[in-house]
XYZ file of C-alpha atoms in Angstrom:
548
model
C 23.985 2.700 -22.001
C 26.683 0.807 -20.714
C 27.594 -0.298 -24.165
C 30.911 -2.077 -23.470
C 29.053 -4.568 -21.285
C 27.063 -7.881 -22.398
C 23.241 -7.488 -21.499
C 23.360 -9.427 -18.167
C 26.123 -7.081 -16.710
C 24.393 -3.990 -18.124
C 21.469 -4.750 -16.095
C 23.753 -5.507 -13.256
C 25.163 -2.089 -13.572
C 21.864 -0.377 -14.117
C 20.724 -1.596 -10.895
C 23.541 -0.399 -9.072
C 23.040 2.892 -10.394
C 19.524 3.199 -8.884
C 18.534 5.316 -5.935
C 17.024 2.356 -4.611
C 20.159 0.112 -5.701
C 20.577 -1.297 -2.099
C 16.970 -2.598 -2.313
C 17.034 -3.777 -5.638
C 19.989 -5.934 -5.303
C 18.449 -7.657 -2.389
C 15.603 -8.412 -4.744
C 18.007 -9.698 -7.283
C 19.475 -11.818 -4.484
C 16.099 -13.494 -3.908
C 15.938 -14.227 -7.754
C 19.583 -15.266 -8.020
C 21.430 -12.538 -9.674
C 23.026 -14.326 -12.306
C 19.805 -16.145 -13.552
C 17.824 -13.074 -13.184
C 20.242 -10.778 -14.971
C 20.333 -13.144 -17.783
C 16.630 -13.237 -18.087
C 16.344 -9.369 -18.001
C 19.215 -9.138 -20.580
C 17.709 -11.960 -22.948
C 14.259 -9.764 -22.732
C 15.817 -6.409 -23.728
C 17.877 -7.948 -26.447
C 14.899 -9.503 -27.907
C 13.315 -6.140 -27.681
C 16.123 -4.324 -29.418
C 16.159 -6.754 -32.053
C 12.338 -5.909 -32.761
C 10.375 -8.423 -30.938
C 6.844 -7.429 -29.974
C 4.430 -8.437 -27.357
C 2.389 -11.493 -28.607
C -1.102 -9.451 -27.591
C -1.654 -5.956 -28.728
C -3.797 -4.099 -25.962
C -7.339 -3.681 -27.104
C -8.554 -0.386 -27.847
C -11.180 1.142 -25.185
C -14.612 -0.753 -25.653
C -18.159 0.234 -24.106
C -17.868 2.206 -21.281
C -14.089 2.572 -21.308
C -14.552 5.103 -23.950
C -16.271 7.355 -21.558
C -13.465 7.847 -19.211
C -12.200 11.475 -19.198
C -8.377 11.922 -17.803
C -6.913 15.089 -16.222
C -3.546 15.663 -15.809
C -1.395 17.971 -13.467
C 2.453 18.292 -13.012
C 3.603 18.346 -9.576
C 6.650 17.689 -7.139
C 10.264 18.003 -9.038
C 12.079 16.028 -11.810
C 13.873 14.040 -9.239
C 11.097 13.108 -6.896
C 9.068 9.507 -6.615
C 5.649 10.098 -5.774
C 4.042 7.149 -3.877
C 0.499 8.332 -2.885
C -1.744 11.152 -2.674
C -4.890 12.100 -0.733
C -7.775 14.549 -1.598
C -10.379 13.637 1.084
C -11.503 12.070 4.000
C -11.950 8.322 2.994
C -14.708 8.199 5.112
C -16.511 11.271 3.831
C -15.640 11.988 0.161
C -17.488 15.266 0.376
C -14.606 16.934 2.694
C -12.064 19.292 1.175
C -14.192 19.451 -2.098
C -11.948 21.288 -4.826
C -9.540 21.842 -1.983
C -5.788 21.226 -1.887
C -4.077 17.600 -2.824
C -1.383 16.441 -0.779
C 1.216 13.483 -1.722
C 3.911 11.716 -0.494
C 7.515 11.250 -2.003
C 8.785 8.589 0.045
C 12.340 7.822 0.072
C 12.952 10.860 -2.215
C 12.054 14.176 -0.427
C 11.288 15.816 2.964
C 8.276 17.740 1.661
C 4.843 16.961 0.847
C 3.960 17.950 -2.392
C 0.820 19.920 -2.878
C -1.671 20.583 -6.278
C -4.436 23.183 -6.350
C -6.511 21.620 -8.873
C -8.937 24.635 -9.350
C -5.959 27.078 -9.764
C -3.588 24.836 -11.602
C -0.624 25.655 -8.772
C 1.637 23.479 -6.972
C 3.491 24.120 -3.698
C 5.442 22.178 -1.103
C 4.813 21.127 2.638
C 8.007 20.942 4.518
C 8.009 17.720 6.422
C 10.469 18.022 9.804
C 12.306 15.391 11.536
C 13.045 15.683 15.314
C 16.422 14.254 15.892
C 19.850 14.986 13.962
C 20.660 11.230 13.757
C 17.278 10.642 11.784
C 18.978 8.324 9.027
C 19.043 9.586 5.364
C 19.567 7.952 1.912
C 22.430 6.118 1.321
C 24.397 7.173 -2.055
C 24.090 4.944 -5.213
C 26.111 1.868 -5.415
C 27.535 3.247 -8.739
C 27.337 6.237 -10.732
C 24.376 7.179 -12.845
C 24.465 8.052 -16.528
C 21.640 10.500 -15.831
C 22.842 11.772 -12.388
C 26.495 10.909 -11.987
C 27.400 10.244 -8.515
C 24.664 12.960 -7.228
C 22.431 11.176 -4.751
C 19.322 12.694 -6.014
C 17.205 11.292 -3.286
C 17.348 13.116 -0.211
C 14.865 12.273 2.398
C 15.094 11.466 5.928
C 11.634 11.421 6.766
C 10.457 8.595 3.925
C 6.937 9.904 3.860
C 4.593 6.968 2.613
C 1.040 7.344 2.985
C -0.950 10.642 3.757
C -4.784 10.557 5.349
C -7.372 13.253 5.694
C -9.241 13.386 9.127
C -12.816 14.902 9.639
C -11.225 18.121 10.293
C -9.255 18.697 7.078
C -5.759 17.867 8.702
C -3.490 15.441 7.075
C -1.808 12.489 8.717
C 0.895 10.682 7.446
C 3.551 7.962 8.259
C 6.966 9.670 8.789
C 10.352 8.801 10.317
C 11.250 11.384 12.710
C 14.148 9.851 14.747
C 16.338 6.921 14.532
C 15.352 3.428 14.857
C 15.782 2.645 18.604
C 12.593 3.102 20.248
C 12.126 5.204 23.745
C 12.290 3.447 26.937
C 8.372 3.676 27.584
C 7.879 1.031 24.497
C 10.370 -1.552 25.719
C 10.498 -4.355 28.510
C 10.113 -2.736 31.897
C 7.650 -0.185 31.059
C 4.059 0.228 32.637
C 2.718 1.366 29.461
C -0.009 -1.590 28.922
C 0.844 -2.490 25.333
C 4.653 -2.717 26.359
C 3.865 -4.718 29.707
C 2.422 -7.569 27.134
C 4.223 -6.940 24.020
C 7.700 -4.747 24.315
C 8.918 -3.236 21.053
C 12.457 -2.228 20.669
C 12.774 -0.739 17.196
C 10.486 1.214 14.683
C 11.547 2.542 11.484
C 8.695 4.992 10.685
C 6.574 7.083 13.104
C 3.457 9.690 12.520
C 3.049 13.310 11.898
C 0.113 15.789 11.183
C -0.005 18.800 9.329
C -2.946 21.332 9.572
C -3.558 23.314 6.785
C -5.361 25.723 8.831
C -2.388 26.583 11.269
C 0.298 25.718 9.048
C 1.759 23.869 12.116
C 2.993 20.071 11.807
C 3.063 17.642 14.942
C 5.442 14.774 15.248
C 4.118 11.744 17.145
C 6.678 9.325 18.254
C 5.267 5.558 18.173
C 7.034 2.538 19.494
C 5.285 0.498 16.539
C 6.235 1.041 13.003
C 4.040 2.423 10.219
C 3.473 2.263 6.606
C -0.103 2.563 5.546
C -2.576 4.217 7.615
C -6.404 4.313 8.089
C -9.225 6.304 10.328
C -11.769 3.990 11.903
C -15.335 5.653 12.407
C -15.271 5.126 16.155
C -15.675 7.826 18.793
C -11.815 8.354 19.258
C -11.103 8.744 15.489
C -8.540 5.942 16.041
C -6.085 5.862 13.133
C -4.767 2.376 12.787
C -1.242 1.546 10.969
C 0.275 -1.065 9.358
C 4.019 -1.545 9.771
C 4.795 -2.680 6.049
C 5.605 -6.326 6.590
C 7.712 -6.387 9.516
C 7.604 -5.518 13.372
C 5.152 -8.075 14.257
C 2.573 -5.734 15.832
C -0.101 -3.748 14.683
C -0.464 -0.199 16.099
C -3.216 2.599 16.534
C -3.120 6.248 17.792
C -6.369 7.606 19.880
C -6.425 11.020 17.856
C -8.995 12.632 20.487
C -6.600 11.591 23.006
C -3.768 13.114 21.142
C -5.653 16.091 20.483
C -6.628 16.578 24.105
C -3.043 15.625 25.685
C -0.552 15.738 23.056
C 1.079 12.868 24.793
C 2.221 10.230 22.574
C 2.904 7.765 25.264
C -0.796 7.928 26.474
C -2.406 8.255 23.087
C -1.081 4.893 21.597
C -1.439 1.110 21.821
C -0.424 -1.947 19.771
C -0.672 -5.550 19.845
C 0.675 -8.652 18.625
C -1.462 -10.939 16.114
C -2.696 -13.601 18.306
C -4.644 -16.984 16.769
C -7.392 -18.335 19.156
C -5.642 -21.739 18.842
C -7.476 -23.476 21.984
C -10.747 -22.367 20.520
C -12.472 -20.681 23.757
C -13.322 -17.386 22.242
C -10.973 -15.190 24.353
C -7.249 -14.230 24.453
C -5.150 -16.371 26.655
C -1.308 -16.480 26.985
C -0.043 -17.512 23.916
C 3.225 -19.604 22.645
C 6.223 -17.897 21.121
C 8.758 -19.050 18.913
C 6.842 -22.190 17.688
C 6.302 -20.453 14.267
C 9.524 -20.539 12.179
C 8.444 -18.567 9.339
C 10.886 -18.148 6.422
C 11.880 -14.715 5.628
C 13.556 -13.175 2.767
C 16.837 -11.263 2.821
C 14.690 -8.128 2.704
C 13.219 -9.183 5.910
C 9.591 -9.980 4.249
C 7.757 -13.054 5.480
C 7.899 -15.894 2.729
C 4.824 -17.697 4.024
C 3.147 -18.422 7.445
C 1.001 -21.313 7.192
C 3.326 -24.218 7.628
C 4.341 -22.148 10.982
C 0.909 -22.103 11.944
C 0.552 -25.720 11.555
C 3.380 -26.538 13.837
C 1.268 -25.585 16.980
C 2.319 -28.091 19.671
C 0.579 -26.858 22.971
C -3.225 -26.557 22.211
C -3.852 -24.968 26.008
C -2.389 -21.825 24.950
C -3.113 -19.462 21.603
C -0.531 -18.644 19.262
C 1.164 -15.507 17.969
C 1.373 -15.319 14.293
C 4.712 -14.366 13.269
C 3.379 -11.498 10.919
C 2.251 -7.994 10.431
C 0.091 -5.712 8.058
C 1.320 -4.674 4.763
C -1.721 -3.241 3.524
C -4.602 -2.155 5.948
C -8.592 -2.201 5.692
C -11.449 -1.384 8.146
C -14.590 -3.159 7.753
C -18.074 -1.608 8.832
C -18.284 -3.676 11.876
C -14.729 -2.270 13.062
C -12.717 -5.048 12.229
C -9.325 -4.374 10.935
C -7.844 -6.291 8.287
C -4.441 -6.504 6.748
C -2.541 -8.280 4.189
C 0.411 -10.564 5.183
C 3.268 -10.654 2.666
C 4.856 -13.481 1.244
C 4.105 -16.877 -0.542
C 1.236 -17.622 -0.822
C 0.367 -14.804 1.735
C -2.884 -14.238 2.843
C -5.260 -11.770 4.985
C -5.387 -11.264 8.654
C -8.617 -10.097 10.541
C -8.017 -8.462 13.872
C -10.890 -8.108 16.253
C -9.795 -5.353 18.990
C -12.181 -6.365 21.671
C -12.670 -3.965 24.536
C -9.201 -3.348 25.505
C -7.008 -4.189 22.516
C -3.346 -4.982 24.025
C -5.036 -7.621 26.359
C -7.900 -8.593 24.113
C -7.447 -8.423 20.521
C -7.631 -11.744 18.466
C -6.517 -12.596 15.148
C -8.091 -15.042 12.381
C -5.824 -15.874 9.519
C -6.835 -16.698 6.021
C -4.323 -17.874 3.472
C -4.566 -17.268 -0.290
C -5.643 -20.777 -1.881
C -2.807 -22.026 -3.231
C -2.302 -25.967 -4.154
C -5.503 -26.258 -2.322
C -7.853 -29.363 -4.101
C -10.903 -27.437 -2.563
C -10.165 -24.360 -4.403
C -11.255 -23.817 -8.215
C -8.386 -21.123 -8.588
C -4.981 -20.651 -7.080
C -3.074 -17.363 -6.447
C -0.376 -15.883 -4.333
C 1.482 -13.037 -2.716
C -0.997 -10.169 -1.777
C 0.107 -6.521 -1.487
C -2.693 -3.811 -0.944
C -6.106 -4.038 0.378
C -9.393 -2.320 1.177
C -12.706 -3.497 2.683
C -16.133 -2.122 1.326
C -18.900 -1.090 3.346
C -20.697 -4.533 2.314
C -17.768 -6.095 4.604
C -15.951 -7.944 1.596
C -12.342 -7.444 1.591
C -10.560 -6.919 -1.698
C -6.753 -8.019 -2.279
C -3.952 -7.371 -5.082
C -2.171 -10.479 -5.720
C 1.233 -10.909 -7.694
C -0.301 -13.842 -9.471
C -2.207 -11.404 -11.581
C -5.371 -11.650 -9.796
C -7.940 -9.225 -7.817
C -9.446 -11.351 -5.307
C -12.031 -10.767 -2.589
C -12.767 -12.715 0.895
C -16.145 -12.869 1.984
C -16.035 -14.105 5.697
C -19.766 -14.633 5.636
C -19.138 -17.621 3.230
C -17.105 -19.675 5.723
C -18.747 -22.959 6.559
C -16.161 -24.218 9.221
C -14.979 -22.992 12.709
C -13.043 -19.896 12.117
C -10.959 -20.193 15.554
C -9.417 -23.166 17.311
C -6.623 -25.838 16.234
C -7.639 -26.505 12.725
C -7.918 -22.624 12.047
C -4.438 -22.493 10.487
C -5.186 -20.450 7.368
C -6.602 -22.975 5.012
C -9.895 -23.130 7.305
C -12.028 -21.183 4.678
C -11.365 -21.585 1.195
C -14.674 -21.168 0.010
C -14.598 -17.138 1.250
C -11.932 -16.388 -1.669
C -13.037 -15.517 -5.260
C -9.978 -14.925 -7.813
C -10.698 -13.076 -10.746
C -7.792 -13.241 -13.485
C -6.778 -9.479 -14.503
C -6.938 -8.653 -18.301
C -3.804 -8.765 -20.514
C -1.416 -11.853 -21.601
C 0.090 -14.437 -19.219
C 3.887 -14.867 -19.256
C 5.267 -17.247 -22.226
C 4.493 -20.855 -21.528
C 2.247 -20.340 -18.408
C -0.894 -21.882 -18.265
C -1.949 -21.100 -14.702
C -4.760 -18.784 -13.951
C -3.646 -15.347 -13.848
C -1.899 -12.484 -15.859
C 1.402 -10.893 -16.483
C 0.299 -7.509 -15.041
C 1.697 -6.366 -11.801
C -0.855 -4.920 -9.150
C 0.369 -3.166 -5.963
C -2.846 -1.566 -4.580
C -6.708 -1.846 -4.417
C -9.315 0.736 -3.214
C -13.007 0.041 -3.071
C -15.113 3.105 -4.181
C -17.611 2.730 -1.609
C -19.671 5.864 -2.408
C -19.449 5.681 -6.142
C -17.233 8.557 -6.537
C -16.303 7.502 -9.964
C -19.775 6.471 -11.389
C -19.175 2.714 -11.716
C -21.433 1.837 -8.775
C -20.908 1.647 -4.627
C -18.395 -0.664 -3.523
C -16.634 -1.266 -6.983
C -13.110 -2.351 -6.423
C -10.414 -0.708 -8.324
C -6.882 -2.173 -8.613
C -3.732 -0.610 -10.016
C -2.744 -2.113 -13.423
C 1.103 -1.200 -13.062
C 2.399 -2.991 -16.041
C -0.745 -1.894 -17.979
C -0.710 1.783 -17.796
C -4.115 1.878 -16.140
C -6.500 1.471 -13.323
C -8.785 -1.608 -13.714
C -12.040 -1.768 -11.833
C -14.226 -4.895 -11.321
C -17.911 -4.193 -12.375
C -20.543 -6.899 -11.898
C -18.209 -9.604 -12.686
C -16.461 -7.897 -15.498
C -13.347 -5.464 -15.732
C -13.175 -2.159 -17.058
C -9.641 -0.927 -18.081
C -9.019 2.563 -17.423
C -5.697 3.191 -19.433
C -3.595 6.253 -19.548
C -2.621 7.038 -23.470
C 0.433 6.380 -25.167
C 3.387 7.688 -24.871
C 3.295 9.024 -21.263
C 2.796 5.676 -19.382
C 1.218 5.654 -16.018
C 2.329 4.089 -12.471
C -0.267 4.256 -9.904
C 0.069 3.593 -6.211
C -2.621 4.685 -3.894
C -6.150 6.567 -4.810
C -9.058 8.073 -3.698
C -12.516 9.410 -4.873
C -13.758 12.959 -3.947
C -17.068 14.679 -4.681
C -16.018 18.241 -5.882
C -19.596 19.506 -6.500
C -22.748 17.299 -5.956
C -24.749 19.278 -8.129
C -22.601 19.122 -11.299
C -23.002 15.671 -12.148
C -20.031 13.511 -13.624
C -18.028 16.522 -13.813
C -18.483 17.048 -10.108
C -16.790 14.008 -8.977
C -13.825 11.231 -9.743
C -11.022 9.493 -8.485
C -7.785 10.968 -7.961
C -4.316 9.138 -8.027
C -0.593 9.511 -9.080
C 1.663 8.858 -11.869
C 4.452 8.218 -9.599
C 7.476 5.735 -10.962
C 10.786 6.129 -9.236
C 12.457 7.211 -12.551
C 10.216 9.821 -14.264
C 13.393 10.822 -16.177
C 13.169 7.501 -18.016
C 9.925 8.209 -19.572
C 9.569 9.162 -23.019
C 9.710 13.027 -22.156
C 13.003 12.315 -20.916
C 14.965 14.346 -18.243
C 13.036 16.848 -16.557
C 9.923 15.104 -16.518
C 7.632 15.811 -13.647
C 5.685 13.161 -11.675
C 1.831 13.891 -11.973
C -1.575 13.918 -10.280
C -4.241 12.155 -12.467
C -7.673 12.437 -12.217
C -10.169 9.786 -13.560
C -13.895 10.925 -14.372
C -16.853 9.022 -16.395
C -19.239 10.715 -18.468
C -22.137 9.160 -19.390
C -21.162 8.738 -23.205
C -18.260 9.707 -25.523
C -19.791 12.895 -26.561
C -21.170 13.911 -23.356
C -20.570 17.684 -22.388
């Protein structure tokens, strides 16, 4: 491929050919395009010349030998699969043996559907409301696989689906252009807009009802990315914005079902720190946090900004938003804050969230003499029924945060992010480090974490499972030790989201398991080549390797 170019130039040309070429070029810009492409070129040249990894992956050992894997094809050969959903995460007995729905994000305007009982696939069309809803740009340069064809054609960019207690599928989707309706903006009488007006949002919400085959589009002022149902009287659907937007939004789904009034059913709040320490939300300082941002718009850090608080009679707005999202058993809403070193934010909604919501911020331990292990850059997260938050770190760690271990005050002028290093525990994930790296961590790439609250796999309740995106695996932490569940060579495996379901509570290990996706953006680059379909993957755990 591109044999007339030197390795660095070939890398640059390859990135320009990708369907996400503009975004990838932005990533190269953060690294420094010349240096990055030279390093990538050196790596592929060494592989071409026969260099092998310094460590071979170990063969499955112990309980890892008991993993049973089932795979189904779905979607289409040009689609990119992000997430799937098989059940209500609050009740994994819902939708037993039922249809599984996926999210093709930037690639398609449909939900891929799998019937795992009859081994059939189908699609549900995802509509958008306005003709000016943005579509996908053409690649920056022609592809060796597809020429000038823009193989991704979505407008809706569906990212994350969730089941509700009635078996309906809710998901984040774009239904219009970015400019918000007037009820979101300054001058509106909507309570959230009066306090924190919002001008633009990149994604909104949709809901598909399998019983009626109908889809509702719900316009939101806040941007949406991941979403999660609370266990409350309103079945509140909380959303993250993906790292930008500066607010956290929610939808009262009971109100929506009653009125179908998007304006009346939604709300949002800024992330406000209780800087003066009086235990309630007061007018907050704006503009004091000069948070560094990457060209993509992602925050590169917040702790320095938090430390620049000047007026201790006010509270302070955290210039950040949620990427991953989790909800604790106490109703507190947690989210990851992207960047370096990044951290966790805990939102206490209070009685009237637009006015009462308060946030605590906990930075990932980095360059902290009080912390035995350092890490950085959180992505996905989840919270178990024990209230412990689990986070995937780019430093090659699975991290937990236990707020009950905090010894000092959690609000006030000193609560700038580093007030509770004792709450963090970092677990170095399996696999080699990058060459010449001596710090804790591994070279594996981790995207998301899901906590198996109900023991749907068989490793125990509240076991966290992290995606091993550079090790073809899901990795579970069981009693302080990792269990690596690897998809065998040669197909590879690149997971995003996952969930666990009980399909038959009387069938033992055969009646339960964890569903996830094989969802690389380029399935045609796998060893089976052009025409390869994305996969749904089912992980199950039998009691021994030969169990029937």
